[in-house]
PDB file of C-alpha atoms in Angstrom:
ATOM      1  CA  MET A   1      31.343  58.130 119.949  1.00  0.00           C
ATOM      2  CA  VAL A   2      29.842  59.341 116.647  1.00  0.00           C
ATOM      3  CA  GLN A   3      27.346  56.489 116.717  1.00  0.00           C
ATOM      4  CA  PHE A   4      26.420  57.377 120.305  1.00  0.00           C
ATOM      5  CA  PHE A   5      25.588  61.005 119.456  1.00  0.00           C
ATOM      6  CA  SER A   6      23.858  60.064 116.194  1.00  0.00           C
ATOM      7  CA  ARG A   7      21.183  58.296 118.197  1.00  0.00           C
ATOM      8  CA  PHE A   8      20.273  61.587 119.853  1.00  0.00           C
ATOM      9  CA  PHE A   9      20.950  63.901 116.896  1.00  0.00           C
ATOM     10  CA  PRO A  10      20.070  61.931 113.749  1.00  0.00           C
ATOM     11  CA  GLN A  11      21.232  63.569 110.531  1.00  0.00           C
ATOM     12  CA  ARG A  12      18.702  64.506 107.884  1.00  0.00           C
ATOM     13  CA  THR A  13      19.178  62.285 104.843  1.00  0.00           C
ATOM     14  CA  GLU A  14      18.296  63.678 101.427  1.00  0.00           C
ATOM     15  CA  ARG A  15      15.995  61.672  99.170  1.00  0.00           C
ATOM     16  CA  PRO A  16      17.442  60.313  95.902  1.00  0.00           C
ATOM     17  CA  LEU A  17      17.282  62.693  92.942  1.00  0.00           C
ATOM     18  CA  TYR A  18      14.559  60.911  90.983  1.00  0.00           C
ATOM     19  CA  ASP A  19      12.441  60.491  94.100  1.00  0.00           C
ATOM     20  CA  LEU A  20      12.411  64.280  94.376  1.00  0.00           C
ATOM     21  CA  PHE A  21      11.128  64.517  90.804  1.00  0.00           C
ATOM     22  CA  GLY A  22       8.393  62.059  91.708  1.00  0.00           C
ATOM     23  CA  GLU A  23       7.491  64.205  94.708  1.00  0.00           C
ATOM     24  CA  LEU A  24       7.374  67.311  92.502  1.00  0.00           C
ATOM     25  CA  ALA A  25       5.171  65.534  89.954  1.00  0.00           C
ATOM     26  CA  GLU A  26       2.784  64.414  92.711  1.00  0.00           C
ATOM     27  CA  LEU A  27       2.606  68.019  93.849  1.00  0.00           C
ATOM     28  CA  LEU A  28       1.730  69.029  90.276  1.00  0.00           C
ATOM     29  CA  VAL A  29      -1.222  66.604  90.391  1.00  0.00           C
ATOM     30  CA  GLN A  30      -2.384  68.007  93.724  1.00  0.00           C
ATOM     31  CA  ALA A  31      -2.095  71.579  92.434  1.00  0.00           C
ATOM     32  CA  SER A  32      -4.015  70.792  89.244  1.00  0.00           C
ATOM     33  CA  ASP A  33      -6.816  69.270  91.333  1.00  0.00           C
ATOM     34  CA  THR A  34      -6.890  72.369  93.564  1.00  0.00           C
ATOM     35  CA  HIS A  35      -6.840  74.551  90.435  1.00  0.00           C
ATOM     36  CA  SER A  36      -9.867  72.761  88.929  1.00  0.00           C
ATOM     37  CA  LYS A  37     -11.835  73.034  92.157  1.00  0.00           C
ATOM     38  CA  LEU A  38     -11.047  76.722  92.464  1.00  0.00           C
ATOM     39  CA  LEU A  39     -12.114  77.458  88.882  1.00  0.00           C
ATOM     40  CA  GLY A  40     -15.423  75.667  89.414  1.00  0.00           C
ATOM     41  CA  HIS A  41     -16.472  77.656  92.486  1.00  0.00           C
ATOM     42  CA  GLY A  42     -17.582  81.189  93.204  1.00  0.00           C
ATOM     43  CA  TYR A  43     -15.665  84.026  94.858  1.00  0.00           C
ATOM     44  CA  ARG A  44     -16.129  82.961  98.488  1.00  0.00           C
ATOM     45  CA  GLU A  45     -14.964  79.389  97.950  1.00  0.00           C
ATOM     46  CA  ARG A  46     -12.087  80.595  95.786  1.00  0.00           C
ATOM     47  CA  THR A  47     -10.750  82.735  98.631  1.00  0.00           C
ATOM     48  CA  ARG A  48     -10.852  79.633 100.844  1.00  0.00           C
ATOM     49  CA  ILE A  49      -9.114  77.363  98.320  1.00  0.00           C
ATOM     50  CA  ALA A  50      -6.470  79.806  97.014  1.00  0.00           C
ATOM     51  CA  PRO A  51      -4.112  79.562 100.045  1.00  0.00           C
ATOM     52  CA  ARG A  52      -3.743  75.846  99.294  1.00  0.00           C
ATOM     53  CA  LEU A  53      -2.404  76.669  95.830  1.00  0.00           C
ATOM     54  CA  HIS A  54      -0.011  79.216  97.339  1.00  0.00           C
ATOM     55  CA  GLU A  55       1.302  76.591  99.736  1.00  0.00           C
ATOM     56  CA  GLN A  56       1.742  74.100  96.893  1.00  0.00           C
ATOM     57  CA  ALA A  57       3.666  76.678  94.828  1.00  0.00           C
ATOM     58  CA  THR A  58       5.957  77.356  97.811  1.00  0.00           C
ATOM     59  CA  VAL A  59       6.654  73.641  98.281  1.00  0.00           C
ATOM     60  CA  ALA A  60       7.378  73.297  94.544  1.00  0.00           C
ATOM     61  CA  GLU A  61      10.021  76.029  94.783  1.00  0.00           C
ATOM     62  CA  GLU A  62      11.627  74.271  97.737  1.00  0.00           C
ATOM     63  CA  LEU A  63      11.718  70.964  95.845  1.00  0.00           C
ATOM     64  CA  CYS A  64      13.412  72.758  92.933  1.00  0.00           C
ATOM     65  CA  ARG A  65      16.079  74.036  95.298  1.00  0.00           C
ATOM     66  CA  ARG A  66      16.685  70.546  96.660  1.00  0.00           C
ATOM     67  CA  ILE A  67      16.858  69.090  93.144  1.00  0.00           C
ATOM     68  CA  ALA A  68      19.412  71.758  92.180  1.00  0.00           C
ATOM     69  CA  GLU A  69      21.562  70.787  95.180  1.00  0.00           C
ATOM     70  CA  ARG A  70      21.396  67.108  94.228  1.00  0.00           C
ATOM     71  CA  LEU A  71      22.329  67.900  90.619  1.00  0.00           C
ATOM     72  CA  VAL A  72      25.446  69.769  91.793  1.00  0.00           C
ATOM     73  CA  GLN A  73      26.559  66.648  93.661  1.00  0.00           C
ATOM     74  CA  SER A  74      25.645  64.174  90.903  1.00  0.00           C
ATOM     75  CA  LEU A  75      27.953  62.557  88.351  1.00  0.00           C
ATOM     76  CA  ILE A  76      25.676  63.017  85.337  1.00  0.00           C
ATOM     77  CA  THR A  77      26.766  65.042  82.291  1.00  0.00           C
ATOM     78  CA  PRO A  78      26.328  68.839  82.314  1.00  0.00           C
ATOM     79  CA  TYR A  79      23.872  68.578  79.401  1.00  0.00           C
ATOM     80  CA  GLU A  80      21.683  66.086  81.265  1.00  0.00           C
ATOM     81  CA  ALA A  81      21.917  68.129  84.466  1.00  0.00           C
ATOM     82  CA  GLU A  82      20.779  71.228  82.559  1.00  0.00           C
ATOM     83  CA  LEU A  83      17.773  69.384  81.102  1.00  0.00           C
ATOM     84  CA  LEU A  84      16.795  67.950  84.485  1.00  0.00           C
ATOM     85  CA  TYR A  85      17.072  71.344  86.178  1.00  0.00           C
ATOM     86  CA  ASP A  86      14.994  72.932  83.412  1.00  0.00           C
ATOM     87  CA  LEU A  87      12.445  70.125  83.849  1.00  0.00           C
ATOM     88  CA  ALA A  88      12.165  70.780  87.596  1.00  0.00           C
ATOM     89  CA  LEU A  89      11.879  74.546  87.088  1.00  0.00           C
ATOM     90  CA  THR A  90       9.148  74.134  84.472  1.00  0.00           C
ATOM     91  CA  MET A  91       7.147  71.830  86.736  1.00  0.00           C
ATOM     92  CA  ALA A  92       7.371  74.438  89.508  1.00  0.00           C
ATOM     93  CA  ASP A  93       6.464  77.175  87.004  1.00  0.00           C
ATOM     94  CA  ALA A  94       3.306  75.245  86.093  1.00  0.00           C
ATOM     95  CA  VAL A  95       2.228  75.207  89.748  1.00  0.00           C
ATOM     96  CA  ASP A  96       3.057  78.915  89.984  1.00  0.00           C
ATOM     97  CA  ALA A  97       0.981  79.604  86.846  1.00  0.00           C
ATOM     98  CA  MET A  98      -2.018  77.917  88.443  1.00  0.00           C
ATOM     99  CA  GLU A  99      -1.569  80.070  91.528  1.00  0.00           C
ATOM    100  CA  HIS A 100      -1.426  83.136  89.243  1.00  0.00           C
ATOM    101  CA  THR A 101      -4.765  82.131  87.701  1.00  0.00           C
ATOM    102  CA  ALA A 102      -6.241  81.907  91.191  1.00  0.00           C
ATOM    103  CA  GLU A 103      -4.943  85.378  92.045  1.00  0.00           C
ATOM    104  CA  LEU A 104      -6.504  86.824  88.880  1.00  0.00           C
ATOM    105  CA  LEU A 105      -9.866  85.249  89.675  1.00  0.00           C
ATOM    106  CA  ILE A 106      -9.909  86.607  93.209  1.00  0.00           C
ATOM    107  CA  THR A 107      -8.561  90.102  92.606  1.00  0.00           C
ATOM    108  CA  SER A 108     -10.916  90.710  89.671  1.00  0.00           C
ATOM    109  CA  ARG A 109     -13.861  88.892  91.318  1.00  0.00           C
ATOM    110  CA  VAL A 110     -14.635  87.003  88.119  1.00  0.00           C
ATOM    111  CA  GLY A 111     -17.913  85.088  88.316  1.00  0.00           C
ATOM    112  CA  GLN A 112     -18.766  81.763  86.733  1.00  0.00           C
ATOM    113  CA  LEU A 113     -16.258  80.701  84.084  1.00  0.00           C
ATOM    114  CA  PRO A 114     -17.191  79.460  80.596  1.00  0.00           C
ATOM    115  CA  THR A 115     -17.513  75.672  80.405  1.00  0.00           C
ATOM    116  CA  PRO A 116     -14.612  75.323  77.913  1.00  0.00           C
ATOM    117  CA  LEU A 117     -12.213  76.755  80.522  1.00  0.00           C
ATOM    118  CA  LEU A 118     -13.416  74.252  83.120  1.00  0.00           C
ATOM    119  CA  ASP A 119     -12.879  71.482  80.556  1.00  0.00           C
ATOM    120  CA  ALA A 120      -9.379  72.842  79.852  1.00  0.00           C
ATOM    121  CA  ALA A 121      -8.639  72.613  83.583  1.00  0.00           C
ATOM    122  CA  LYS A 122      -9.641  68.937  83.510  1.00  0.00           C
ATOM    123  CA  GLY A 123      -7.140  68.447  80.691  1.00  0.00           C
ATOM    124  CA  ILE A 124      -4.463  70.059  82.866  1.00  0.00           C
ATOM    125  CA  GLU A 125      -5.273  67.467  85.535  1.00  0.00           C
ATOM    126  CA  ARG A 126      -4.921  64.580  83.079  1.00  0.00           C
ATOM    127  CA  ALA A 127      -1.604  65.920  81.785  1.00  0.00           C
ATOM    128  CA  ALA A 128      -0.334  66.126  85.372  1.00  0.00           C
ATOM    129  CA  GLU A 129      -1.293  62.481  85.903  1.00  0.00           C
ATOM    130  CA  TYR A 130       0.733  61.527  82.819  1.00  0.00           C
ATOM    131  CA  THR A 131       3.645  63.490  84.268  1.00  0.00           C
ATOM    132  CA  VAL A 132       3.553  61.505  87.507  1.00  0.00           C
ATOM    133  CA  ALA A 133       3.717  58.250  85.565  1.00  0.00           C
ATOM    134  CA  ALA A 134       6.608  59.645  83.511  1.00  0.00           C
ATOM    135  CA  SER A 135       8.487  60.789  86.645  1.00  0.00           C
ATOM    136  CA  TRP A 136       8.651  57.181  87.846  1.00  0.00           C
ATOM    137  CA  LYS A 137      10.598  56.349  84.678  1.00  0.00           C
ATOM    138  CA  LEU A 138      13.161  59.160  84.724  1.00  0.00           C
ATOM    139  CA  SER A 139      15.835  56.805  86.022  1.00  0.00           C
ATOM    140  CA  ARG A 140      14.928  54.414  83.173  1.00  0.00           C
ATOM    141  CA  ILE A 141      14.310  57.122  80.603  1.00  0.00           C
ATOM    142  CA  ARG A 142      14.210  54.769  77.618  1.00  0.00           C
ATOM    143  CA  GLU A 143      10.959  53.352  79.041  1.00  0.00           C
ATOM    144  CA  LEU A 144       9.273  56.770  78.841  1.00  0.00           C
ATOM    145  CA  GLY A 145       7.190  55.681  75.839  1.00  0.00           C
ATOM    146  CA  ASP A 146       4.738  58.099  74.218  1.00  0.00           C
ATOM    147  CA  TYR A 147       4.452  60.471  77.179  1.00  0.00           C
ATOM    148  CA  TYR A 148       5.130  63.534  75.018  1.00  0.00           C
ATOM    149  CA  GLY A 149       2.583  62.438  72.414  1.00  0.00           C
ATOM    150  CA  GLN A 150      -0.086  61.936  75.072  1.00  0.00           C
ATOM    151  CA  VAL A 151       0.497  65.347  76.644  1.00  0.00           C
ATOM    152  CA  ARG A 152       0.765  67.040  73.250  1.00  0.00           C
ATOM    153  CA  LYS A 153      -2.689  65.692  72.351  1.00  0.00           C
ATOM    154  CA  LEU A 154      -4.098  67.119  75.594  1.00  0.00           C
ATOM    155  CA  THR A 155      -2.435  70.498  75.060  1.00  0.00           C
ATOM    156  CA  ARG A 156      -3.833  70.833  71.547  1.00  0.00           C
ATOM    157  CA  GLN A 157      -7.285  70.083  72.935  1.00  0.00           C
ATOM    158  CA  GLY A 158      -6.730  72.558  75.772  1.00  0.00           C
ATOM    159  CA  GLU A 159      -5.667  75.314  73.376  1.00  0.00           C
ATOM    160  CA  ARG A 160      -8.820  74.735  71.309  1.00  0.00           C
ATOM    161  CA  LEU A 161     -10.949  74.980  74.440  1.00  0.00           C
ATOM    162  CA  VAL A 162      -9.320  78.266  75.458  1.00  0.00           C
ATOM    163  CA  ARG A 163      -9.879  79.675  71.961  1.00  0.00           C
ATOM    164  CA  ARG A 164     -13.519  78.571  72.128  1.00  0.00           C
ATOM    165  CA  ALA A 165     -13.946  80.259  75.507  1.00  0.00           C
ATOM    166  CA  LEU A 166     -12.441  83.486  74.161  1.00  0.00           C
ATOM    167  CA  GLY A 167     -14.686  83.285  71.081  1.00  0.00           C
ATOM    168  CA  GLU A 168     -17.779  82.891  73.267  1.00  0.00           C
ATOM    169  CA  LEU A 169     -16.584  85.727  75.463  1.00  0.00           C
ATOM    170  CA  TYR A 170     -16.187  88.247  72.638  1.00  0.00           C
ATOM    171  CA  SER A 171     -19.304  87.154  70.768  1.00  0.00           C
ATOM    172  CA  ARG A 172     -21.325  87.744  73.915  1.00  0.00           C
ATOM    173  CA  GLY A 173     -19.927  91.247  74.221  1.00  0.00           C
ATOM    174  CA  GLY A 174     -19.843  93.508  77.250  1.00  0.00           C
ATOM    175  CA  SER A 175     -17.771  96.265  78.776  1.00  0.00           C
ATOM    176  CA  VAL A 176     -13.979  96.237  78.848  1.00  0.00           C
ATOM    177  CA  GLN A 177     -14.127  95.919  82.638  1.00  0.00           C
ATOM    178  CA  GLU A 178     -16.069  92.660  82.237  1.00  0.00           C
ATOM    179  CA  LEU A 179     -14.145  91.210  79.295  1.00  0.00           C
ATOM    180  CA  LEU A 180     -10.549  91.973  80.275  1.00  0.00           C
ATOM    181  CA  PRO A 181     -10.426  89.904  83.512  1.00  0.00           C
ATOM    182  CA  LEU A 182     -11.887  86.866  81.724  1.00  0.00           C
ATOM    183  CA  HIS A 183      -9.401  87.342  78.895  1.00  0.00           C
ATOM    184  CA  ASP A 184      -6.518  87.458  81.392  1.00  0.00           C
ATOM    185  CA  VAL A 185      -7.758  84.314  83.159  1.00  0.00           C
ATOM    186  CA  SER A 186      -8.068  82.500  79.815  1.00  0.00           C
ATOM    187  CA  GLU A 187      -4.512  83.469  78.850  1.00  0.00           C
ATOM    188  CA  SER A 188      -3.220  82.346  82.247  1.00  0.00           C
ATOM    189  CA  ILE A 189      -4.830  78.932  81.752  1.00  0.00           C
ATOM    190  CA  ARG A 190      -3.326  78.806  78.251  1.00  0.00           C
ATOM    191  CA  HIS A 191       0.100  79.519  79.786  1.00  0.00           C
ATOM    192  CA  THR A 192      -0.307  76.593  82.210  1.00  0.00           C
ATOM    193  CA  ILE A 193      -1.189  74.324  79.285  1.00  0.00           C
ATOM    194  CA  ALA A 194       1.922  75.482  77.388  1.00  0.00           C
ATOM    195  CA  LEU A 195       4.129  74.793  80.419  1.00  0.00           C
ATOM    196  CA  GLN A 196       2.788  71.244  80.668  1.00  0.00           C
ATOM    197  CA  GLU A 197       3.736  70.619  77.064  1.00  0.00           C
ATOM    198  CA  ARG A 198       7.220  71.990  77.794  1.00  0.00           C
ATOM    199  CA  ILE A 199       7.550  69.563  80.726  1.00  0.00           C
ATOM    200  CA  ALA A 200       6.760  66.644  78.427  1.00  0.00           C
ATOM    201  CA  ARG A 201       9.080  67.933  75.696  1.00  0.00           C
ATOM    202  CA  LEU A 202      12.014  68.244  78.119  1.00  0.00           C
ATOM    203  CA  ALA A 203      11.444  64.697  79.371  1.00  0.00           C
ATOM    204  CA  ASP A 204      11.329  63.470  75.777  1.00  0.00           C
ATOM    205  CA  LEU A 205      14.606  65.267  75.024  1.00  0.00           C
ATOM    206  CA  LEU A 206      16.171  63.244  77.848  1.00  0.00           C
ATOM    207  CA  ARG A 207      14.810  60.072  76.245  1.00  0.00           C
ATOM    208  CA  VAL A 208      16.160  60.985  72.792  1.00  0.00           C
ATOM    209  CA  LYS A 209      19.539  61.958  74.256  1.00  0.00           C
ATOM    210  CA  ASP A 210      19.795  58.585  75.994  1.00  0.00           C
ATOM    211  CA  ALA A 211      18.798  56.571  72.895  1.00  0.00           C
TER     212      ALA A 211
END
């Protein structure tokens, strides 16, 4: 009888835990690509692209919720569950930070961004690609390799680029109304870079714990 009704009302089956992390990492790559495109365009195109980032941030939150549910049902240690949940939250926070940057750009109608900030956005994309590769290895965490080192190198470069952009901004001068929005955008990009390093550090903590 159960089999008869299941043909008409199939139950939704949840994806395995590490598959959900892979899905979240893929979303991080998509968001970083959207983020770079948005930064490189003017106001009109930004208003067209921004809803995509909002949608990606919403999906990231939903994936976090599903990961939390899977962790409650799992048999892993509380310490490992805490690290994995923190990892998922930080990945979602990175997508949210990119959406925040988009909101700042649109509400303040910032014009063309300094080249160093566009280069920093490209670094965010590369770090996200490393994160996808790392997410495939979460179930075999000892194979993670030098993921943290690779991302750390990108974040140091990204921080230098943000500092360079801020230096160019203040050396150029201008009114507070002109400088403050660009400063806020630069700091928002810096925050995204910091979150990506935290993602890599949490994954590396899992590797060290499993050694």
